[in-house]
Amino acid sequence: MPSLAARMLALALLSGAGICNARPTGGAYARMSDDQVSAAISRAHAVQPLGARVQAVSEPFLGTPYVLGNMGEGPDGDGRDKDPRYNVKSADCTTFVEHALAFALASDLAQAKELLDEIRYDHGQVGYGKRRHWPEAQWVRGLEAEGFLEDATAQVAGPAGVQTESVTIDPKALAASAHAELKEKLRPEEVPVGTFSVPYVPLAQMAAAGGALEAGMVINVVKADKPGLLTRISHQGLIVKKDGQVLVRNATSVGKMAVVDEPLAGFVERQGRAKSWPTVGFNFQRLRPRAP
């Protein structure tokens, strides 16, 4: 559980913008100036361990409206997606997690924006074709390879062990898939090729796994194979520990359609009720410290 100092810092990040109360119209970061966001990141930089810092810097995102595909390459891209590269006024599940990780590693906003590019793109090469579009093939795999993340699924699963799901991707499979935007915008040489696996803790084991979870872990929802969909990870969030509870902080497209905290048990139960695309379990990742 995060230290008292970390929890107090989260309140300070909110109070720094003068908005400690409920946030019915959006997240705290959205109402901060860039200088205030930078100061909040700087204040959080001393929080240890790193997972507690992820929790602290993600707190002011609570209430941020959910908007699918809210980010792109901005004016520096090739025109395929002109949405901004940095955005605290809205979020989808992945862009929320990406901002939280970048903020946790950075000492100010300028560095956070640089890290955000490194997290979102293959080796920080900004471009639609270099963006980590596929969670298993590019996002998890790439961030592990580049030293940002380490898999913690086996730790969470414990003696019961993990299971795996996999997906095969290539230009031909993409052409036959339901991924309309990627089919339209990606060039054949930009499509990952291969079979990509993701380990997961099965749904039935999650009731016994809560004690192994750490604040700040990334939780990835792993789905069963479904024809036409070239992905097994459908949703992402962060593990949060507050007042003795384990929560999932995520930008959700259901209910409030915003960044919210959900009790882990309720989140797992909701995922388990999915019928059209069944959930099989959850993958967990831990943010790694970056060398100075």
PDB file of C-alpha atoms in Angstrom:
ATOM      1  CA  MET A   1       0.000   0.000   0.000  1.00  0.00           C
ATOM      2  CA  PRO A   2       1.356   3.502  -0.790  1.00  0.00           C
ATOM      3  CA  SER A   3       2.893   5.324   2.148  1.00  0.00           C
ATOM      4  CA  LEU A   4       1.052   8.063   3.993  1.00  0.00           C
ATOM      5  CA  ALA A   5       3.443  10.537   2.361  1.00  0.00           C
ATOM      6  CA  ALA A   6       2.459   9.294  -1.091  1.00  0.00           C
ATOM      7  CA  ARG A   7      -1.244   9.567  -0.269  1.00  0.00           C
ATOM      8  CA  MET A   8      -0.787  13.075   1.091  1.00  0.00           C
ATOM      9  CA  LEU A   9       1.123  14.020  -2.046  1.00  0.00           C
ATOM     10  CA  ALA A  10      -1.784  12.866  -4.203  1.00  0.00           C
ATOM     11  CA  LEU A  11      -4.010  15.288  -2.280  1.00  0.00           C
ATOM     12  CA  ALA A  12      -1.398  18.009  -2.726  1.00  0.00           C
ATOM     13  CA  LEU A  13      -1.385  17.464  -6.489  1.00  0.00           C
ATOM     14  CA  LEU A  14      -5.116  18.075  -6.505  1.00  0.00           C
ATOM     15  CA  SER A  15      -5.091  20.980  -4.077  1.00  0.00           C
ATOM     16  CA  GLY A  16      -2.320  22.668  -6.057  1.00  0.00           C
ATOM     17  CA  ALA A  17      -4.927  23.394  -8.705  1.00  0.00           C
ATOM     18  CA  GLY A  18      -7.495  24.460  -6.132  1.00  0.00           C
ATOM     19  CA  ILE A  19      -9.821  21.533  -6.901  1.00  0.00           C
ATOM     20  CA  CYS A  20      -9.752  19.107  -3.997  1.00  0.00           C
ATOM     21  CA  ASN A  21     -13.481  18.395  -4.145  1.00  0.00           C
ATOM     22  CA  ALA A  22     -15.382  16.042  -6.456  1.00  0.00           C
ATOM     23  CA  ARG A  23     -14.649  16.548 -10.123  1.00  0.00           C
ATOM     24  CA  PRO A  24     -17.925  16.144 -12.024  1.00  0.00           C
ATOM     25  CA  THR A  25     -16.762  17.926 -15.176  1.00  0.00           C
ATOM     26  CA  GLY A  26     -13.299  16.513 -15.797  1.00  0.00           C
ATOM     27  CA  GLY A  27      -9.922  15.699 -14.345  1.00  0.00           C
ATOM     28  CA  ALA A  28      -7.714  18.000 -12.292  1.00  0.00           C
ATOM     29  CA  TYR A  29      -4.902  18.056 -14.843  1.00  0.00           C
ATOM     30  CA  ALA A  30      -7.299  19.425 -17.451  1.00  0.00           C
ATOM     31  CA  ARG A  31      -7.789  22.545 -15.337  1.00  0.00           C
ATOM     32  CA  MET A  32      -4.099  23.098 -14.636  1.00  0.00           C
ATOM     33  CA  SER A  33      -1.766  25.236 -16.700  1.00  0.00           C
ATOM     34  CA  ASP A  34       1.295  23.545 -18.176  1.00  0.00           C
ATOM     35  CA  ASP A  35       3.376  25.098 -15.396  1.00  0.00           C
ATOM     36  CA  GLN A  36       1.053  23.633 -12.759  1.00  0.00           C
ATOM     37  CA  VAL A  37       1.174  20.178 -14.368  1.00  0.00           C
ATOM     38  CA  SER A  38       4.967  20.422 -14.476  1.00  0.00           C
ATOM     39  CA  ALA A  39       5.077  21.400 -10.802  1.00  0.00           C
ATOM     40  CA  ALA A  40       2.803  18.474  -9.897  1.00  0.00           C
ATOM     41  CA  ILE A  41       5.102  16.066 -11.732  1.00  0.00           C
ATOM     42  CA  SER A  42       8.121  17.550  -9.966  1.00  0.00           C
ATOM     43  CA  ARG A  43       6.479  17.203  -6.542  1.00  0.00           C
ATOM     44  CA  ALA A  44       5.698  13.560  -7.223  1.00  0.00           C
ATOM     45  CA  HIS A  45       9.210  12.698  -8.392  1.00  0.00           C
ATOM     46  CA  ALA A  46      10.427  12.029  -4.842  1.00  0.00           C
ATOM     47  CA  VAL A  47       7.675   9.495  -4.047  1.00  0.00           C
ATOM     48  CA  GLN A  48       8.981   5.968  -3.517  1.00  0.00           C
ATOM     49  CA  PRO A  49       8.516   3.226  -4.473  1.00  0.00           C
ATOM     50  CA  LEU A  50       7.911   3.869  -8.157  1.00  0.00           C
ATOM     51  CA  GLY A  51       4.534   2.132  -8.092  1.00  0.00           C
ATOM     52  CA  ALA A  52       3.295   4.544  -5.425  1.00  0.00           C
ATOM     53  CA  ARG A  53       4.451   7.399  -7.658  1.00  0.00           C
ATOM     54  CA  VAL A  54       2.419   5.986 -10.567  1.00  0.00           C
ATOM     55  CA  GLN A  55      -0.597   6.008  -8.271  1.00  0.00           C
ATOM     56  CA  ALA A  56       0.091   9.566  -7.100  1.00  0.00           C
ATOM     57  CA  VAL A  57       0.562  11.100 -10.554  1.00  0.00           C
ATOM     58  CA  SER A  58      -2.479   9.305 -11.971  1.00  0.00           C
ATOM     59  CA  GLU A  59      -4.834  10.569  -9.233  1.00  0.00           C
ATOM     60  CA  PRO A  60      -5.466  13.957 -10.925  1.00  0.00           C
ATOM     61  CA  PHE A  61      -6.688  12.123 -14.041  1.00  0.00           C
ATOM     62  CA  LEU A  62      -9.772  10.903 -12.149  1.00  0.00           C
ATOM     63  CA  GLY A  63     -12.848  12.324 -13.861  1.00  0.00           C
ATOM     64  CA  THR A  64     -11.085  12.910 -17.184  1.00  0.00           C
ATOM     65  CA  PRO A  65     -13.615  12.187 -19.974  1.00  0.00           C
ATOM     66  CA  TYR A  66     -13.190   9.014 -22.024  1.00  0.00           C
ATOM     67  CA  VAL A  67     -12.638   9.675 -25.741  1.00  0.00           C
ATOM     68  CA  LEU A  68     -11.531   6.759 -27.910  1.00  0.00           C
ATOM     69  CA  GLY A  69      -8.476   7.560 -30.046  1.00  0.00           C
ATOM     70  CA  ASN A  70      -7.951  10.967 -28.462  1.00  0.00           C
ATOM     71  CA  MET A  71      -4.284  11.218 -29.494  1.00  0.00           C
ATOM     72  CA  GLY A  72      -2.282  11.171 -32.706  1.00  0.00           C
ATOM     73  CA  GLU A  73       0.925  12.642 -34.093  1.00  0.00           C
ATOM     74  CA  GLY A  74      -0.238  16.255 -34.189  1.00  0.00           C
ATOM     75  CA  PRO A  75       1.296  18.616 -36.762  1.00  0.00           C
ATOM     76  CA  ASP A  76       4.601  16.688 -36.738  1.00  0.00           C
ATOM     77  CA  GLY A  77       3.113  13.544 -38.261  1.00  0.00           C
ATOM     78  CA  ASP A  78       2.433  12.565 -41.850  1.00  0.00           C
ATOM     79  CA  GLY A  79      -1.218  13.589 -41.768  1.00  0.00           C
ATOM     80  CA  ARG A  80      -2.697  10.169 -40.993  1.00  0.00           C
ATOM     81  CA  ASP A  81      -3.731  11.227 -37.461  1.00  0.00           C
ATOM     82  CA  LYS A  82      -3.524  14.920 -36.547  1.00  0.00           C
ATOM     83  CA  ASP A  83      -4.799  14.582 -32.962  1.00  0.00           C
ATOM     84  CA  PRO A  84      -2.356  15.933 -30.331  1.00  0.00           C
ATOM     85  CA  ARG A  85       0.610  13.919 -29.023  1.00  0.00           C
ATOM     86  CA  TYR A  86      -0.027  15.187 -25.466  1.00  0.00           C
ATOM     87  CA  ASN A  87      -3.538  15.452 -24.028  1.00  0.00           C
ATOM     88  CA  VAL A  88      -4.730  15.688 -20.415  1.00  0.00           C
ATOM     89  CA  LYS A  89      -8.228  16.914 -21.314  1.00  0.00           C
ATOM     90  CA  SER A  90      -9.468  13.487 -22.434  1.00  0.00           C
ATOM     91  CA  ALA A  91      -8.201   9.911 -22.415  1.00  0.00           C
ATOM     92  CA  ASP A  92      -8.813   6.415 -23.635  1.00  0.00           C
ATOM     93  CA  CYS A  93      -7.642   3.378 -21.700  1.00  0.00           C
ATOM     94  CA  THR A  94      -4.196   3.255 -23.313  1.00  0.00           C
ATOM     95  CA  THR A  95      -3.427   6.978 -23.506  1.00  0.00           C
ATOM     96  CA  PHE A  96      -4.333   7.327 -19.822  1.00  0.00           C
ATOM     97  CA  VAL A  97      -1.858   4.588 -18.868  1.00  0.00           C
ATOM     98  CA  GLU A  98       0.816   6.043 -21.159  1.00  0.00           C
ATOM     99  CA  HIS A  99       0.514   9.498 -19.577  1.00  0.00           C
ATOM    100  CA  ALA A 100       0.636   8.025 -16.067  1.00  0.00           C
ATOM    101  CA  LEU A 101       3.818   6.061 -16.829  1.00  0.00           C
ATOM    102  CA  ALA A 102       5.505   9.061 -18.464  1.00  0.00           C
ATOM    103  CA  PHE A 103       4.542  11.381 -15.588  1.00  0.00           C
ATOM    104  CA  ALA A 104       5.862   8.881 -13.037  1.00  0.00           C
ATOM    105  CA  LEU A 105       9.265   8.626 -14.722  1.00  0.00           C
ATOM    106  CA  ALA A 106       9.688  12.344 -15.444  1.00  0.00           C
ATOM    107  CA  SER A 107      10.917  15.205 -13.298  1.00  0.00           C
ATOM    108  CA  ASP A 108       8.910  17.867 -15.161  1.00  0.00           C
ATOM    109  CA  LEU A 109       6.420  18.226 -18.021  1.00  0.00           C
ATOM    110  CA  ALA A 110       9.041  18.718 -20.733  1.00  0.00           C
ATOM    111  CA  GLN A 111      10.673  15.414 -19.843  1.00  0.00           C
ATOM    112  CA  ALA A 112       7.245  13.748 -19.518  1.00  0.00           C
ATOM    113  CA  LYS A 113       6.408  14.710 -23.102  1.00  0.00           C
ATOM    114  CA  GLU A 114       9.686  13.217 -24.324  1.00  0.00           C
ATOM    115  CA  LEU A 115       9.011  10.013 -22.373  1.00  0.00           C
ATOM    116  CA  LEU A 116       5.456   9.895 -23.682  1.00  0.00           C
ATOM    117  CA  ASP A 117       6.842   9.746 -27.229  1.00  0.00           C
ATOM    118  CA  GLU A 118       9.242   6.986 -26.204  1.00  0.00           C
ATOM    119  CA  ILE A 119       6.391   5.003 -24.653  1.00  0.00           C
ATOM    120  CA  ARG A 120       3.904   5.473 -27.498  1.00  0.00           C
ATOM    121  CA  TYR A 121       6.278   4.879 -30.405  1.00  0.00           C
ATOM    122  CA  ASP A 122       8.837   2.266 -31.395  1.00  0.00           C
ATOM    123  CA  HIS A 123      12.134   3.653 -30.039  1.00  0.00           C
ATOM    124  CA  GLY A 124      10.530   7.103 -29.832  1.00  0.00           C
ATOM    125  CA  GLN A 125      10.202   7.453 -33.619  1.00  0.00           C
ATOM    126  CA  VAL A 126       7.080   9.625 -33.912  1.00  0.00           C
ATOM    127  CA  GLY A 127       4.870   8.463 -36.774  1.00  0.00           C
ATOM    128  CA  TYR A 128       1.562   6.696 -37.308  1.00  0.00           C
ATOM    129  CA  GLY A 129       3.336   3.637 -38.646  1.00  0.00           C
ATOM    130  CA  LYS A 130       5.684   3.539 -35.636  1.00  0.00           C
ATOM    131  CA  ARG A 131       2.941   3.854 -33.029  1.00  0.00           C
ATOM    132  CA  ARG A 132       2.397   0.779 -30.836  1.00  0.00           C
ATOM    133  CA  HIS A 133      -1.075  -0.028 -32.209  1.00  0.00           C
ATOM    134  CA  TRP A 134      -1.211  -3.710 -31.181  1.00  0.00           C
ATOM    135  CA  PRO A 135      -1.060  -4.282 -27.399  1.00  0.00           C
ATOM    136  CA  GLU A 136       0.572  -7.742 -27.514  1.00  0.00           C
ATOM    137  CA  ALA A 137       2.738  -7.404 -30.614  1.00  0.00           C
ATOM    138  CA  GLN A 138       3.916  -3.833 -30.062  1.00  0.00           C
ATOM    139  CA  TRP A 139       2.886  -2.188 -26.777  1.00  0.00           C
ATOM    140  CA  VAL A 140       3.705  -4.796 -24.129  1.00  0.00           C
ATOM    141  CA  ARG A 141       6.398  -6.503 -26.187  1.00  0.00           C
ATOM    142  CA  GLY A 142       8.084  -3.246 -27.220  1.00  0.00           C
ATOM    143  CA  LEU A 143       8.032  -1.618 -23.784  1.00  0.00           C
ATOM    144  CA  GLU A 144       9.485  -4.740 -22.216  1.00  0.00           C
ATOM    145  CA  ALA A 145      12.234  -4.866 -24.848  1.00  0.00           C
ATOM    146  CA  GLU A 146      13.076  -1.178 -24.378  1.00  0.00           C
ATOM    147  CA  GLY A 147      13.265  -1.471 -20.587  1.00  0.00           C
ATOM    148  CA  PHE A 148      10.128   0.414 -19.596  1.00  0.00           C
ATOM    149  CA  LEU A 149       8.119  -2.569 -18.332  1.00  0.00           C
ATOM    150  CA  GLU A 150       8.719  -5.987 -16.828  1.00  0.00           C
ATOM    151  CA  ASP A 151       6.126  -8.726 -16.753  1.00  0.00           C
ATOM    152  CA  ALA A 152       4.729  -9.406 -13.280  1.00  0.00           C
ATOM    153  CA  THR A 153       2.034 -11.907 -14.277  1.00  0.00           C
ATOM    154  CA  ALA A 154       3.815 -14.959 -12.853  1.00  0.00           C
ATOM    155  CA  GLN A 155       4.331 -13.143  -9.534  1.00  0.00           C
ATOM    156  CA  VAL A 156       0.623 -12.363  -9.314  1.00  0.00           C
ATOM    157  CA  ALA A 157      -0.431 -15.865 -10.367  1.00  0.00           C
ATOM    158  CA  GLY A 158       1.732 -17.532  -7.742  1.00  0.00           C
ATOM    159  CA  PRO A 159       1.916 -21.347  -7.530  1.00  0.00           C
ATOM    160  CA  ALA A 160      -1.164 -21.776  -9.726  1.00  0.00           C
ATOM    161  CA  GLY A 161       0.885 -20.479 -12.646  1.00  0.00           C
ATOM    162  CA  VAL A 162      -0.013 -18.560 -15.768  1.00  0.00           C
ATOM    163  CA  GLN A 163      -1.738 -19.438 -18.998  1.00  0.00           C
ATOM    164  CA  THR A 164      -1.147 -17.837 -22.402  1.00  0.00           C
ATOM    165  CA  GLU A 165      -3.173 -16.517 -25.319  1.00  0.00           C
ATOM    166  CA  SER A 166      -1.662 -15.713 -28.696  1.00  0.00           C
ATOM    167  CA  VAL A 167      -2.539 -13.881 -31.895  1.00  0.00           C
ATOM    168  CA  THR A 168      -1.073 -14.149 -35.389  1.00  0.00           C
ATOM    169  CA  ILE A 169      -0.714 -10.938 -37.384  1.00  0.00           C
ATOM    170  CA  ASP A 170       0.417 -10.185 -40.918  1.00  0.00           C
ATOM    171  CA  PRO A 171      -0.819  -7.938 -43.766  1.00  0.00           C
ATOM    172  CA  LYS A 172      -3.105 -10.665 -45.126  1.00  0.00           C
ATOM    173  CA  ALA A 173      -4.717 -11.242 -41.732  1.00  0.00           C
ATOM    174  CA  LEU A 174      -5.176  -7.495 -41.288  1.00  0.00           C
ATOM    175  CA  ALA A 175      -6.877  -7.217 -44.686  1.00  0.00           C
ATOM    176  CA  ALA A 176      -9.393  -9.866 -43.604  1.00  0.00           C
ATOM    177  CA  SER A 177      -9.929  -8.351 -40.131  1.00  0.00           C
ATOM    178  CA  ALA A 178     -12.460  -5.944 -38.652  1.00  0.00           C
ATOM    179  CA  HIS A 179      -9.797  -3.277 -37.911  1.00  0.00           C
ATOM    180  CA  ALA A 180     -11.095  -0.705 -40.405  1.00  0.00           C
ATOM    181  CA  GLU A 181      -8.862   2.236 -39.459  1.00  0.00           C
ATOM    182  CA  LEU A 182      -5.660   0.195 -39.391  1.00  0.00           C
ATOM    183  CA  LYS A 183      -6.547  -1.438 -42.723  1.00  0.00           C
ATOM    184  CA  GLU A 184      -7.028   1.993 -44.236  1.00  0.00           C
ATOM    185  CA  LYS A 185      -4.027   3.795 -42.746  1.00  0.00           C
ATOM    186  CA  LEU A 186      -1.228   1.284 -42.203  1.00  0.00           C
ATOM    187  CA  ARG A 187       1.143   0.415 -45.035  1.00  0.00           C
ATOM    188  CA  PRO A 188       1.979  -3.296 -45.457  1.00  0.00           C
ATOM    189  CA  GLU A 189       5.552  -2.818 -44.216  1.00  0.00           C
ATOM    190  CA  GLU A 190       4.214  -1.198 -41.007  1.00  0.00           C
ATOM    191  CA  VAL A 191       2.175  -4.248 -39.977  1.00  0.00           C
ATOM    192  CA  PRO A 192       3.864  -6.526 -37.396  1.00  0.00           C
ATOM    193  CA  VAL A 193       4.345 -10.063 -38.649  1.00  0.00           C
ATOM    194  CA  GLY A 194       4.346 -13.127 -36.418  1.00  0.00           C
ATOM    195  CA  THR A 195       2.553 -14.942 -33.633  1.00  0.00           C
ATOM    196  CA  PHE A 196       2.523 -12.975 -30.390  1.00  0.00           C
ATOM    197  CA  SER A 197       1.728 -14.450 -26.985  1.00  0.00           C
ATOM    198  CA  VAL A 198       0.611 -12.846 -23.746  1.00  0.00           C
ATOM    199  CA  PRO A 199       0.668 -14.565 -20.312  1.00  0.00           C
ATOM    200  CA  TYR A 200      -2.312 -14.105 -18.041  1.00  0.00           C
ATOM    201  CA  VAL A 201      -3.771 -14.954 -14.652  1.00  0.00           C
ATOM    202  CA  PRO A 202      -7.038 -16.843 -15.342  1.00  0.00           C
ATOM    203  CA  LEU A 203     -10.259 -15.262 -14.137  1.00  0.00           C
ATOM    204  CA  ALA A 204     -10.858 -18.027 -11.604  1.00  0.00           C
ATOM    205  CA  GLN A 205      -7.501 -17.353  -9.909  1.00  0.00           C
ATOM    206  CA  MET A 206      -8.000 -13.613  -9.437  1.00  0.00           C
ATOM    207  CA  ALA A 207      -9.856 -13.952  -6.142  1.00  0.00           C
ATOM    208  CA  ALA A 208      -6.673 -15.357  -4.586  1.00  0.00           C
ATOM    209  CA  ALA A 209      -4.273 -13.027  -6.396  1.00  0.00           C
ATOM    210  CA  GLY A 210      -5.100  -9.663  -4.833  1.00  0.00           C
ATOM    211  CA  GLY A 211      -2.422  -9.909  -2.163  1.00  0.00           C
ATOM    212  CA  ALA A 212       0.332 -10.086  -4.767  1.00  0.00           C
ATOM    213  CA  LEU A 213      -0.771  -6.932  -6.572  1.00  0.00           C
ATOM    214  CA  GLU A 214       1.267  -3.733  -6.165  1.00  0.00           C
ATOM    215  CA  ALA A 215       0.168  -0.136  -6.541  1.00  0.00           C
ATOM    216  CA  GLY A 216       1.080   1.197  -9.967  1.00  0.00           C
ATOM    217  CA  MET A 217       1.014  -2.115 -11.825  1.00  0.00           C
ATOM    218  CA  VAL A 218      -0.481  -2.052 -15.308  1.00  0.00           C
ATOM    219  CA  ILE A 219      -3.412  -4.455 -15.677  1.00  0.00           C
ATOM    220  CA  ASN A 220      -4.252  -5.697 -19.177  1.00  0.00           C
ATOM    221  CA  VAL A 221      -7.572  -7.433 -19.861  1.00  0.00           C
ATOM    222  CA  VAL A 222      -6.896 -10.584 -21.917  1.00  0.00           C
ATOM    223  CA  LYS A 223      -9.640 -11.912 -24.199  1.00  0.00           C
ATOM    224  CA  ALA A 224     -10.339 -15.167 -25.965  1.00  0.00           C
ATOM    225  CA  ASP A 225      -9.786 -15.560 -29.682  1.00  0.00           C
ATOM    226  CA  LYS A 226     -12.490 -13.875 -31.740  1.00  0.00           C
ATOM    227  CA  PRO A 227     -12.635 -14.040 -35.539  1.00  0.00           C
ATOM    228  CA  GLY A 228     -11.792 -10.725 -37.173  1.00  0.00           C
ATOM    229  CA  LEU A 229      -9.980  -9.262 -34.162  1.00  0.00           C
ATOM    230  CA  LEU A 230      -6.178  -9.347 -34.205  1.00  0.00           C
ATOM    231  CA  THR A 231      -5.723  -8.605 -30.532  1.00  0.00           C
ATOM    232  CA  ARG A 232      -6.073 -10.394 -27.198  1.00  0.00           C
ATOM    233  CA  ILE A 233      -5.706  -7.330 -24.938  1.00  0.00           C
ATOM    234  CA  SER A 234      -8.880  -5.269 -25.060  1.00  0.00           C
ATOM    235  CA  HIS A 235      -8.435  -2.846 -22.154  1.00  0.00           C
ATOM    236  CA  GLN A 236      -5.761  -1.433 -19.844  1.00  0.00           C
ATOM    237  CA  GLY A 237      -5.640   0.235 -16.453  1.00  0.00           C
ATOM    238  CA  LEU A 238      -3.593   0.664 -13.281  1.00  0.00           C
ATOM    239  CA  ILE A 239      -3.699  -1.080  -9.909  1.00  0.00           C
ATOM    240  CA  VAL A 240      -4.377   1.337  -7.045  1.00  0.00           C
ATOM    241  CA  LYS A 241      -4.387   0.678  -3.297  1.00  0.00           C
ATOM    242  CA  LYS A 242      -6.405   3.054  -1.110  1.00  0.00           C
ATOM    243  CA  ASP A 243      -7.863   2.689   2.382  1.00  0.00           C
ATOM    244  CA  GLY A 244      -7.251  -1.054   2.438  1.00  0.00           C
ATOM    245  CA  GLN A 245      -8.907  -1.601  -0.944  1.00  0.00           C
ATOM    246  CA  VAL A 246      -7.406  -2.822  -4.216  1.00  0.00           C
ATOM    247  CA  LEU A 247      -8.826  -0.772  -7.092  1.00  0.00           C
ATOM    248  CA  VAL A 248      -8.468  -0.599 -10.857  1.00  0.00           C
ATOM    249  CA  ARG A 249      -7.970   2.958 -12.122  1.00  0.00           C
ATOM    250  CA  ASN A 250      -8.994   3.037 -15.758  1.00  0.00           C
ATOM    251  CA  ALA A 251     -10.442   5.172 -18.519  1.00  0.00           C
ATOM    252  CA  THR A 252     -13.682   3.314 -19.125  1.00  0.00           C
ATOM    253  CA  SER A 253     -16.105   3.474 -22.042  1.00  0.00           C
ATOM    254  CA  VAL A 254     -19.009   2.262 -19.877  1.00  0.00           C
ATOM    255  CA  GLY A 255     -20.875   3.948 -17.045  1.00  0.00           C
ATOM    256  CA  LYS A 256     -19.349   7.350 -16.314  1.00  0.00           C
ATOM    257  CA  MET A 257     -17.210   7.223 -19.490  1.00  0.00           C
ATOM    258  CA  ALA A 258     -14.262   8.745 -17.654  1.00  0.00           C
ATOM    259  CA  VAL A 259     -11.176   7.812 -15.656  1.00  0.00           C
ATOM    260  CA  VAL A 260     -12.540   6.095 -12.543  1.00  0.00           C
ATOM    261  CA  ASP A 261     -11.458   3.877  -9.663  1.00  0.00           C
ATOM    262  CA  GLU A 262     -13.290   0.516  -9.528  1.00  0.00           C
ATOM    263  CA  PRO A 263     -12.932  -2.107  -6.790  1.00  0.00           C
ATOM    264  CA  LEU A 264     -10.850  -4.953  -8.201  1.00  0.00           C
ATOM    265  CA  ALA A 265     -13.482  -7.570  -7.360  1.00  0.00           C
ATOM    266  CA  GLY A 266     -16.186  -5.638  -9.201  1.00  0.00           C
ATOM    267  CA  PHE A 267     -13.894  -4.996 -12.164  1.00  0.00           C
ATOM    268  CA  VAL A 268     -13.036  -8.709 -12.452  1.00  0.00           C
ATOM    269  CA  GLU A 269     -16.677  -9.711 -12.089  1.00  0.00           C
ATOM    270  CA  ARG A 270     -17.733  -7.220 -14.807  1.00  0.00           C
ATOM    271  CA  GLN A 271     -15.067  -8.536 -17.161  1.00  0.00           C
ATOM    272  CA  GLY A 272     -16.182 -12.079 -16.433  1.00  0.00           C
ATOM    273  CA  ARG A 273     -19.737 -11.265 -17.556  1.00  0.00           C
ATOM    274  CA  ALA A 274     -18.594 -10.396 -21.081  1.00  0.00           C
ATOM    275  CA  LYS A 275     -20.378 -12.668 -23.538  1.00  0.00           C
ATOM    276  CA  SER A 276     -19.708 -11.502 -27.097  1.00  0.00           C
ATOM    277  CA  TRP A 277     -15.949 -11.450 -26.491  1.00  0.00           C
ATOM    278  CA  PRO A 278     -15.174 -13.476 -23.345  1.00  0.00           C
ATOM    279  CA  THR A 279     -12.434 -12.412 -20.945  1.00  0.00           C
ATOM    280  CA  VAL A 280     -10.012 -15.202 -20.016  1.00  0.00           C
ATOM    281  CA  GLY A 281      -7.839 -13.341 -17.501  1.00  0.00           C
ATOM    282  CA  PHE A 282      -5.407 -10.524 -16.820  1.00  0.00           C
ATOM    283  CA  ASN A 283      -1.796  -9.690 -17.655  1.00  0.00           C
ATOM    284  CA  PHE A 284       0.250  -7.553 -15.246  1.00  0.00           C
ATOM    285  CA  GLN A 285       3.218  -5.299 -15.928  1.00  0.00           C
ATOM    286  CA  ARG A 286       5.480  -3.331 -13.580  1.00  0.00           C
ATOM    287  CA  LEU A 287       7.053   0.009 -14.539  1.00  0.00           C
ATOM    288  CA  ARG A 288      10.844  -0.063 -14.321  1.00  0.00           C
ATOM    289  CA  PRO A 289      12.989   2.876 -13.154  1.00  0.00           C
ATOM    290  CA  ARG A 290      14.897   4.615 -15.928  1.00  0.00           C
ATOM    291  CA  ALA A 291      18.623   5.368 -15.709  1.00  0.00           C
ATOM    292  CA  PRO A 292      19.363   9.090 -15.212  1.00  0.00           C
TER     293      PRO A 292
END
